[in-house]
mmCIF file of C-alpha atoms in Angstrom:
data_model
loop_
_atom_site.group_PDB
_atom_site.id
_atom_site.type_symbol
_atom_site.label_atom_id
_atom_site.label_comp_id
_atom_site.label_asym_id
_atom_site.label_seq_id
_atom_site.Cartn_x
_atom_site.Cartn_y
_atom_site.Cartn_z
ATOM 1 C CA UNK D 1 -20.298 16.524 -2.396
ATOM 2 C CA UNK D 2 -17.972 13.704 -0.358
ATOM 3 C CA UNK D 3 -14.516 13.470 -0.406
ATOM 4 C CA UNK D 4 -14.220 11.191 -3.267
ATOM 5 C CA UNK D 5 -16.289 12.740 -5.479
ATOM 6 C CA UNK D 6 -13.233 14.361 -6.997
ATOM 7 C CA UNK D 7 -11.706 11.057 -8.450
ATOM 8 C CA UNK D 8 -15.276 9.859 -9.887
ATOM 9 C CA UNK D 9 -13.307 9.996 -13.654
ATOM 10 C CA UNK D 10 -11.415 7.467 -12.410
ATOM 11 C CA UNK D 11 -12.663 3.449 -12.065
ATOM 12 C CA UNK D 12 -12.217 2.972 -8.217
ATOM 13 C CA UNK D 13 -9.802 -0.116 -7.197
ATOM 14 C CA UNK D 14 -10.743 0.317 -3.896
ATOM 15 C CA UNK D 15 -13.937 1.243 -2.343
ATOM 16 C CA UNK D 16 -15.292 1.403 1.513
ATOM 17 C CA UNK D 17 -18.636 2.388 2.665
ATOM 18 C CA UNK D 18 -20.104 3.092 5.839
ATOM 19 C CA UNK D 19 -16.700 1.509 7.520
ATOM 20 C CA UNK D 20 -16.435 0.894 11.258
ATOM 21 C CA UNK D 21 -14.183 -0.507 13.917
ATOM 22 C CA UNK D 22 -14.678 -1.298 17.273
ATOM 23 C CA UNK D 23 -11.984 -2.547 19.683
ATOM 24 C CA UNK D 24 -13.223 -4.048 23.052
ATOM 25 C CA UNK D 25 -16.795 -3.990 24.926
ATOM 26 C CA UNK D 26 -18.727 -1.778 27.516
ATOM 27 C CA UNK D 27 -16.157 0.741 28.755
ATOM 28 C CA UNK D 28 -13.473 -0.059 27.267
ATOM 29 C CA UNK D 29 -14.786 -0.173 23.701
ATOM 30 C CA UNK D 30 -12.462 1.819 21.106
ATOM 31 C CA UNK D 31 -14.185 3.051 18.084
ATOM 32 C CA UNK D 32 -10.801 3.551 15.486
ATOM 33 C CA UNK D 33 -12.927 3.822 12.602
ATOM 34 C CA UNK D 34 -16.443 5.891 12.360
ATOM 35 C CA UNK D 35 -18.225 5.307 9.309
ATOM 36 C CA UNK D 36 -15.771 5.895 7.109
ATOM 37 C CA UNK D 37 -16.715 6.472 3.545
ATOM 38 C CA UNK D 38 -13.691 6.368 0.963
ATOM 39 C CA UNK D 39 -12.483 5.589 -2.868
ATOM 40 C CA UNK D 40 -9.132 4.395 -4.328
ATOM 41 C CA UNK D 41 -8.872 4.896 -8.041
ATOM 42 C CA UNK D 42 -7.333 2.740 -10.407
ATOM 43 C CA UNK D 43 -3.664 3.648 -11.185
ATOM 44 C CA UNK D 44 -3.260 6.117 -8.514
ATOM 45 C CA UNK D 45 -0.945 6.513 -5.755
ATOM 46 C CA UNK D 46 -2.822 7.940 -2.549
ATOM 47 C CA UNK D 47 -1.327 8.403 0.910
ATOM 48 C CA UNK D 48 -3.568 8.144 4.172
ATOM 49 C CA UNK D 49 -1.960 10.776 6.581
ATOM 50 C CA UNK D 50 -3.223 11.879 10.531
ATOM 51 C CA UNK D 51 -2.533 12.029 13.814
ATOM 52 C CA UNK D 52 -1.618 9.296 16.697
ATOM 53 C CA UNK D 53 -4.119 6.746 16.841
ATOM 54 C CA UNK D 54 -6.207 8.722 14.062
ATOM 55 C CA UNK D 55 -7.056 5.155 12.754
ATOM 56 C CA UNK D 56 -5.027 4.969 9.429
ATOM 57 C CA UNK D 57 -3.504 1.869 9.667
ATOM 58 C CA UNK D 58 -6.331 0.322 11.225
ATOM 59 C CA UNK D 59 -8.098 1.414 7.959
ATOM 60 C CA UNK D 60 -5.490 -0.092 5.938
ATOM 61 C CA UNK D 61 -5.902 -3.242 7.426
ATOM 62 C CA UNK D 62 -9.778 -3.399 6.942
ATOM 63 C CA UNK D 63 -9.137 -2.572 3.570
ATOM 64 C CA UNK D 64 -6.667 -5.223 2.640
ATOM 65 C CA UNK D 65 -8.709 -8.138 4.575
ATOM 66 C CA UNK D 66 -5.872 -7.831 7.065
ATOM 67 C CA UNK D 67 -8.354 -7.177 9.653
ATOM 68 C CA UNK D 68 -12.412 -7.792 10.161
ATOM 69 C CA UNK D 69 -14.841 -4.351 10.178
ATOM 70 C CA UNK D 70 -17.304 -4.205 12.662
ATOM 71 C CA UNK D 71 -19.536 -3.195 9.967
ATOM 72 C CA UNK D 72 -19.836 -1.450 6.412
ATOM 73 C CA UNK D 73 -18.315 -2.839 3.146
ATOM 74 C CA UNK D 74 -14.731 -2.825 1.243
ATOM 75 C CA UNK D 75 -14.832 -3.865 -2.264
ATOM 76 C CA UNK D 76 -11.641 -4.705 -4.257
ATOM 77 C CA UNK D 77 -12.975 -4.436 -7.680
ATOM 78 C CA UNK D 78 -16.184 -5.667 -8.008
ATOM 79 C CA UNK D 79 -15.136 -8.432 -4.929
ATOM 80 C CA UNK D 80 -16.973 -7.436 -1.670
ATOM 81 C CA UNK D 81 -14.317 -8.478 0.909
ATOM 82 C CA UNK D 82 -16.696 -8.306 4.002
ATOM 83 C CA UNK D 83 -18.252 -11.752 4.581
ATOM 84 C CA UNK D 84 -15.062 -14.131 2.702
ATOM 85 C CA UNK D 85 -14.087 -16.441 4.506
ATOM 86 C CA UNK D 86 -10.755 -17.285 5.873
ATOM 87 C CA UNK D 87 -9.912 -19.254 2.714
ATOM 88 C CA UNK D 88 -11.614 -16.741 0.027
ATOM 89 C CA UNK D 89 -9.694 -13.838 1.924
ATOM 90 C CA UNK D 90 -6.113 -15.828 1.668
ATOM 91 C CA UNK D 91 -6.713 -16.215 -1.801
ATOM 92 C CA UNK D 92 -8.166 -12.708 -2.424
ATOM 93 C CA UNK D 93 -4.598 -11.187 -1.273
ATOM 94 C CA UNK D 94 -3.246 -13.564 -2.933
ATOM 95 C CA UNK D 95 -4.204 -12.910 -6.387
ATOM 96 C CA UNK D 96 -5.528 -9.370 -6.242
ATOM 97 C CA UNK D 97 -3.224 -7.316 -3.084
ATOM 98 C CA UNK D 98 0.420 -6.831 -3.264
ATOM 99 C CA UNK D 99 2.432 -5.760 0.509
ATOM 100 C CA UNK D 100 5.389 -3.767 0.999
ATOM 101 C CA UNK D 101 5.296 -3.569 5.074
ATOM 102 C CA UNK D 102 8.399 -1.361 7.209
ATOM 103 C CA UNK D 103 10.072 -4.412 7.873
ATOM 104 C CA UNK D 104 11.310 -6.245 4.522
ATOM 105 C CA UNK D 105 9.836 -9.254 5.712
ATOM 106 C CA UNK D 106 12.738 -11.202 3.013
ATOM 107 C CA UNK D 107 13.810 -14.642 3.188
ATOM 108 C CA UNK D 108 17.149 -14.891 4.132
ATOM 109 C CA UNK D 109 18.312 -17.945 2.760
ATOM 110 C CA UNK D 110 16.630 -16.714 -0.984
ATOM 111 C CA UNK D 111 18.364 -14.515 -3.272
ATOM 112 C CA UNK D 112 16.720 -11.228 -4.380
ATOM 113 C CA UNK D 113 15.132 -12.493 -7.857
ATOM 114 C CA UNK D 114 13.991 -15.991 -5.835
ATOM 115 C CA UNK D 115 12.843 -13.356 -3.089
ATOM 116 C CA UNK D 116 11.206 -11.409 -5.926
ATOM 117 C CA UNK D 117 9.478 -14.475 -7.479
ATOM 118 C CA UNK D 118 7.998 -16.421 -4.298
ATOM 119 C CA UNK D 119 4.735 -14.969 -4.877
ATOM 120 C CA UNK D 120 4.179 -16.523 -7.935
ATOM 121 C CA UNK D 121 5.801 -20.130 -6.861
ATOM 122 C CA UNK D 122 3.321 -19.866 -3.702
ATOM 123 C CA UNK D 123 0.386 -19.325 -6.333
ATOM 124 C CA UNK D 124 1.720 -21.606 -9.160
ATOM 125 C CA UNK D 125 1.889 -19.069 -11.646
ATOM 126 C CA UNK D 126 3.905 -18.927 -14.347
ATOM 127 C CA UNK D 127 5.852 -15.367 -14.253
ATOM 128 C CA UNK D 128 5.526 -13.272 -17.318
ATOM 129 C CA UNK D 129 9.114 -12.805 -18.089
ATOM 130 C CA UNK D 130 8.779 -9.103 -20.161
ATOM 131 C CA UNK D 131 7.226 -7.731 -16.463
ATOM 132 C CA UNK D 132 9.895 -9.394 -14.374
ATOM 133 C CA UNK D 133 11.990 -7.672 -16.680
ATOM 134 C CA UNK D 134 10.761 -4.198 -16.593
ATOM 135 C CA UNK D 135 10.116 -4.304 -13.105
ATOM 136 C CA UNK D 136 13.601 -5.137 -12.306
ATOM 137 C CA UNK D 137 14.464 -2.337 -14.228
ATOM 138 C CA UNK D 138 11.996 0.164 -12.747
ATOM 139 C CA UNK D 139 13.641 -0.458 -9.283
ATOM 140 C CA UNK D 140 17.059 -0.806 -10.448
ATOM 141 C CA UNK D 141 17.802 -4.128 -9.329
ATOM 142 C CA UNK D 142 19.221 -5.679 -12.408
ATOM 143 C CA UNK D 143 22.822 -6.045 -10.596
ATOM 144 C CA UNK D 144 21.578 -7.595 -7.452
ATOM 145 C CA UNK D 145 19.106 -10.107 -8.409
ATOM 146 C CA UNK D 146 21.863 -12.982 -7.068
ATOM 147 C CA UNK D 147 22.870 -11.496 -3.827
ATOM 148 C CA UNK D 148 21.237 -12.508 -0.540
ATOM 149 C CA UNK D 149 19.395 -10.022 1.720
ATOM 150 C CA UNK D 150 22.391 -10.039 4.120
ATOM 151 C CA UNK D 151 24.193 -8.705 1.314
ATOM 152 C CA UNK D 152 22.086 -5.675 0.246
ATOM 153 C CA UNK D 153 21.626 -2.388 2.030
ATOM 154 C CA UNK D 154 18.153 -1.453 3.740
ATOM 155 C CA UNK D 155 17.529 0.554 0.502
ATOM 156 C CA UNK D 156 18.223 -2.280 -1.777
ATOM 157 C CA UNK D 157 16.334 -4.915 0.590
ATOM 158 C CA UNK D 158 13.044 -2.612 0.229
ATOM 159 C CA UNK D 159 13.183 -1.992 -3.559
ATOM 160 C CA UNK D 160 13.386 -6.131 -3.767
ATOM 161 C CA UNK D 161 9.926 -5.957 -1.739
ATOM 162 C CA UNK D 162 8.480 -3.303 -3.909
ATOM 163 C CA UNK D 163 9.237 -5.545 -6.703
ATOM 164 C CA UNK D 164 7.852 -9.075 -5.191
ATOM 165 C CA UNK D 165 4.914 -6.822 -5.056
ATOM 166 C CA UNK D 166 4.675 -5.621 -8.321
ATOM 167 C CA UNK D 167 5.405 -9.036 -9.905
ATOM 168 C CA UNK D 168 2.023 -10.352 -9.613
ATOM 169 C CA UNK D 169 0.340 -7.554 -11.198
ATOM 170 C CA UNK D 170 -2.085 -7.295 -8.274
ATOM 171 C CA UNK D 171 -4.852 -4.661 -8.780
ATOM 172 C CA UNK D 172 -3.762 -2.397 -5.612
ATOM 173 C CA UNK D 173 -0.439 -2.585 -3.413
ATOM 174 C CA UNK D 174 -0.647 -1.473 0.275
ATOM 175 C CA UNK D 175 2.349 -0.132 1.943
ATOM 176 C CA UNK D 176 2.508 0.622 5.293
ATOM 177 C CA UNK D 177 5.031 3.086 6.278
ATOM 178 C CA UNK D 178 7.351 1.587 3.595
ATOM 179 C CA UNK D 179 10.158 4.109 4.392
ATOM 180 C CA UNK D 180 9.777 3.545 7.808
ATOM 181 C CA UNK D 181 13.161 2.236 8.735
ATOM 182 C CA UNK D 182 15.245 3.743 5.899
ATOM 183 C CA UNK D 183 17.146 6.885 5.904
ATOM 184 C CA UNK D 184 16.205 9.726 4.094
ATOM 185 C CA UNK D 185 18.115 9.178 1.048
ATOM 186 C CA UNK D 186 17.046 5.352 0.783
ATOM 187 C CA UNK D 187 13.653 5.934 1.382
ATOM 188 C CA UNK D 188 13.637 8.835 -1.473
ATOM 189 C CA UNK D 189 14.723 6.234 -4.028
ATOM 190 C CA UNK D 190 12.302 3.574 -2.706
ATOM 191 C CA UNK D 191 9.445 6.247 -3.076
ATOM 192 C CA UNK D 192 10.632 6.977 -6.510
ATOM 193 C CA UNK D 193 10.092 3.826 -7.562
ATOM 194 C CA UNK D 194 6.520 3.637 -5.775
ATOM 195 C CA UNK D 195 5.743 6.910 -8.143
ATOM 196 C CA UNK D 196 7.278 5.108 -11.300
ATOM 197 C CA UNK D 197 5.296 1.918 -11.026
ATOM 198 C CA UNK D 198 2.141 3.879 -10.803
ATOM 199 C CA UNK D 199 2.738 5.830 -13.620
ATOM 200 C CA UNK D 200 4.753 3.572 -15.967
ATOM 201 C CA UNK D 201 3.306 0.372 -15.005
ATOM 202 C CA UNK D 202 -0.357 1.270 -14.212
ATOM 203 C CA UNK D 203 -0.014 0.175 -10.412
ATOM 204 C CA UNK D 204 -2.520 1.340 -8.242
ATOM 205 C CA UNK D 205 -1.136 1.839 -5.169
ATOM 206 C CA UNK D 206 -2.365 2.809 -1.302
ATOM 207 C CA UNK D 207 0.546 3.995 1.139
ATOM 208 C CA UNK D 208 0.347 5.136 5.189
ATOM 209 C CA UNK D 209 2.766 7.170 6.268
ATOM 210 C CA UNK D 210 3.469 9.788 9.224
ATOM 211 C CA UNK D 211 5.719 11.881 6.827
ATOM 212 C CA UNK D 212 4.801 14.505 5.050
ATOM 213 C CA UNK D 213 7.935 14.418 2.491
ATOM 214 C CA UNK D 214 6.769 10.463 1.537
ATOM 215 C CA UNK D 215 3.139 11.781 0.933
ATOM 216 C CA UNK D 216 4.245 14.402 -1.320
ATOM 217 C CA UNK D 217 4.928 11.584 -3.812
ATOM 218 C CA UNK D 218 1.643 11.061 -3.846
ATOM 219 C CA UNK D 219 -1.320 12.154 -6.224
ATOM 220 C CA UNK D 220 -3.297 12.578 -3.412
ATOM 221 C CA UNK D 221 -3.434 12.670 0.396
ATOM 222 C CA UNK D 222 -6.920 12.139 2.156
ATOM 223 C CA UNK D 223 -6.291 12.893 6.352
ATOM 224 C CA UNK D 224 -8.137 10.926 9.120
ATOM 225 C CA UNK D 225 -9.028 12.230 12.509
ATOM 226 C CA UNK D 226 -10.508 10.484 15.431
ATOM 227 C CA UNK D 227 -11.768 7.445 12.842
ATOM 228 C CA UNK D 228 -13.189 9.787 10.909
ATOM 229 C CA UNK D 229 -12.569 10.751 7.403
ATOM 230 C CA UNK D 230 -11.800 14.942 7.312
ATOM 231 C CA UNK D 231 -9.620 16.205 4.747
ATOM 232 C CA UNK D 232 -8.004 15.760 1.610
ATOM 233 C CA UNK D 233 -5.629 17.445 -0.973
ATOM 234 C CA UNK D 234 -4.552 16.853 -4.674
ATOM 235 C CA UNK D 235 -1.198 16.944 -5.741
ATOM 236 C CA UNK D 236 0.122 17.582 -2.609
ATOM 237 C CA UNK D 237 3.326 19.241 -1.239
ATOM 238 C CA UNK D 238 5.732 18.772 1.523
ATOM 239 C CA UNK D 239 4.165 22.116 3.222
ATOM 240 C CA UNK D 240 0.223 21.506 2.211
ATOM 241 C CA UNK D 241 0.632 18.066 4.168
ATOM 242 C CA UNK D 242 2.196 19.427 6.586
ATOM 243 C CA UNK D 243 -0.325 22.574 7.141
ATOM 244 C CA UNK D 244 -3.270 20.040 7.045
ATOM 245 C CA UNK D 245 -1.352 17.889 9.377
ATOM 246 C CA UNK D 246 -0.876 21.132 11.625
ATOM 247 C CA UNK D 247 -4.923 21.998 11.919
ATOM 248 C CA UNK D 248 -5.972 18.604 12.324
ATOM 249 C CA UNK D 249 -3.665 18.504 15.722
ATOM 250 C CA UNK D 250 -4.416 21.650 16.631
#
């Protein structure tokens, strides 16, 4: 049995087979992913933990058509992702992937709500006003939708990002380290809100993180050593992540 055998009752959002990465040639060739065979289901939150240079965010990447495998598939879907183009990929991410990245990556001269909304003016689409609505109230934002990012705290900034995610219903959201440069208290609100949209909105939704505490909010953790694809728990805790972070280093 693999590893995602477990979530087979589940349609799969995101699926990669046979997944490699190679950095550089000859001697100085780095392989950060190994044939790594994984599935995403639909409407699930799932956090890829491991150690230093264990090649989780390089997996994100691959997944979101961030980055290029050196071989093996990614489907988002029933969209194969390896062999778009440039153009197909943009638009892929466009209309499918939603981002929420450690750095806020906000405008500055746009309020929150025109912040919130720039997906869908980039894409021409008209927003459905009963989800802008219910997302603003899922991350608590109602009150701040006219201030400027200069005017909201870190906590604040990164709920408005959760929510330009979420606003163009895309069929998985990757977050990479999205608590990263929050305190602890900030980032436990911004998590809550990553656990609320999957449940109360449907959101499918793929997170990296170094922390055990932020994977906790997770339905499931699967663990990467050495590019390779080793472990994985269901409704995790604080101290299962932690012990399974613990052996893997060992």
């Amino acid at each position: 049995m693999t590893l995602t055998d477990t979530r087979r009752q589940a349609p799969s959002a995101v699926v990669a087979r046979a997944l490699t990465k190679v950095y550089g040639q000859g001697d100085a060739q780095v392989h950060a992913l190994r044939g790594v065979d994984v599935a995403f289901a639909t409407g699930a939150f799932t956090a890829i933990m491991g150690p230093s240079g264990s090649g989780k965010s390089t997996l994100m990447h691959c997944l979101a058509g961030l980055d290029t495998a050196s071989s093996g598939t990614v489907h988002i879907g029933d969209v194969e992702l390896t062999g778009l183009n440039d153009k197909q990929l943009t638009l892929l991410r466009r209309e499918r992937i939603g981002f929420i990245f450690q750095a806020f990556n906000l405008l500055p001269t746009l309020t929150a709500e025109q912040n919130i909304r720039l997906p869908l003016e980039i894409a021409a689409r008209r927003p459905d006003q009963l989800l802008f609505d219910r997302v603003i109230d899922t991350v608590g934002l109602r009150d701040r939708l006219a201030h400027k990012p200069t005017e909201l705290s870190g906590g604040q900034q990164q709920r408005v990002a959760v929510a330009r995610a979420l606003i163009s219903k895309p069929q998985v959201i990757f977050a990479d380290e999205p608590t990263g440069n929050l305190d602890s208290r900030s980032g436990a609100e911004v998590l809550s809100f990553l656990r609320t949209s999957v449940r109360e909105l449907g959101q499918t939704i793929v997170m990296v993180t170094h922390d055990p505490v932020a994977a906790a909010y997770a339905d499931r953790v699967v663990f990467l050593r050495d590019g390779e694809l080793v472990s994985e728990i269901s409704a995790p805790s604080p101290q299962s992540v932690l012990d399974t972070l613990m052996k893997l280093e060992a």
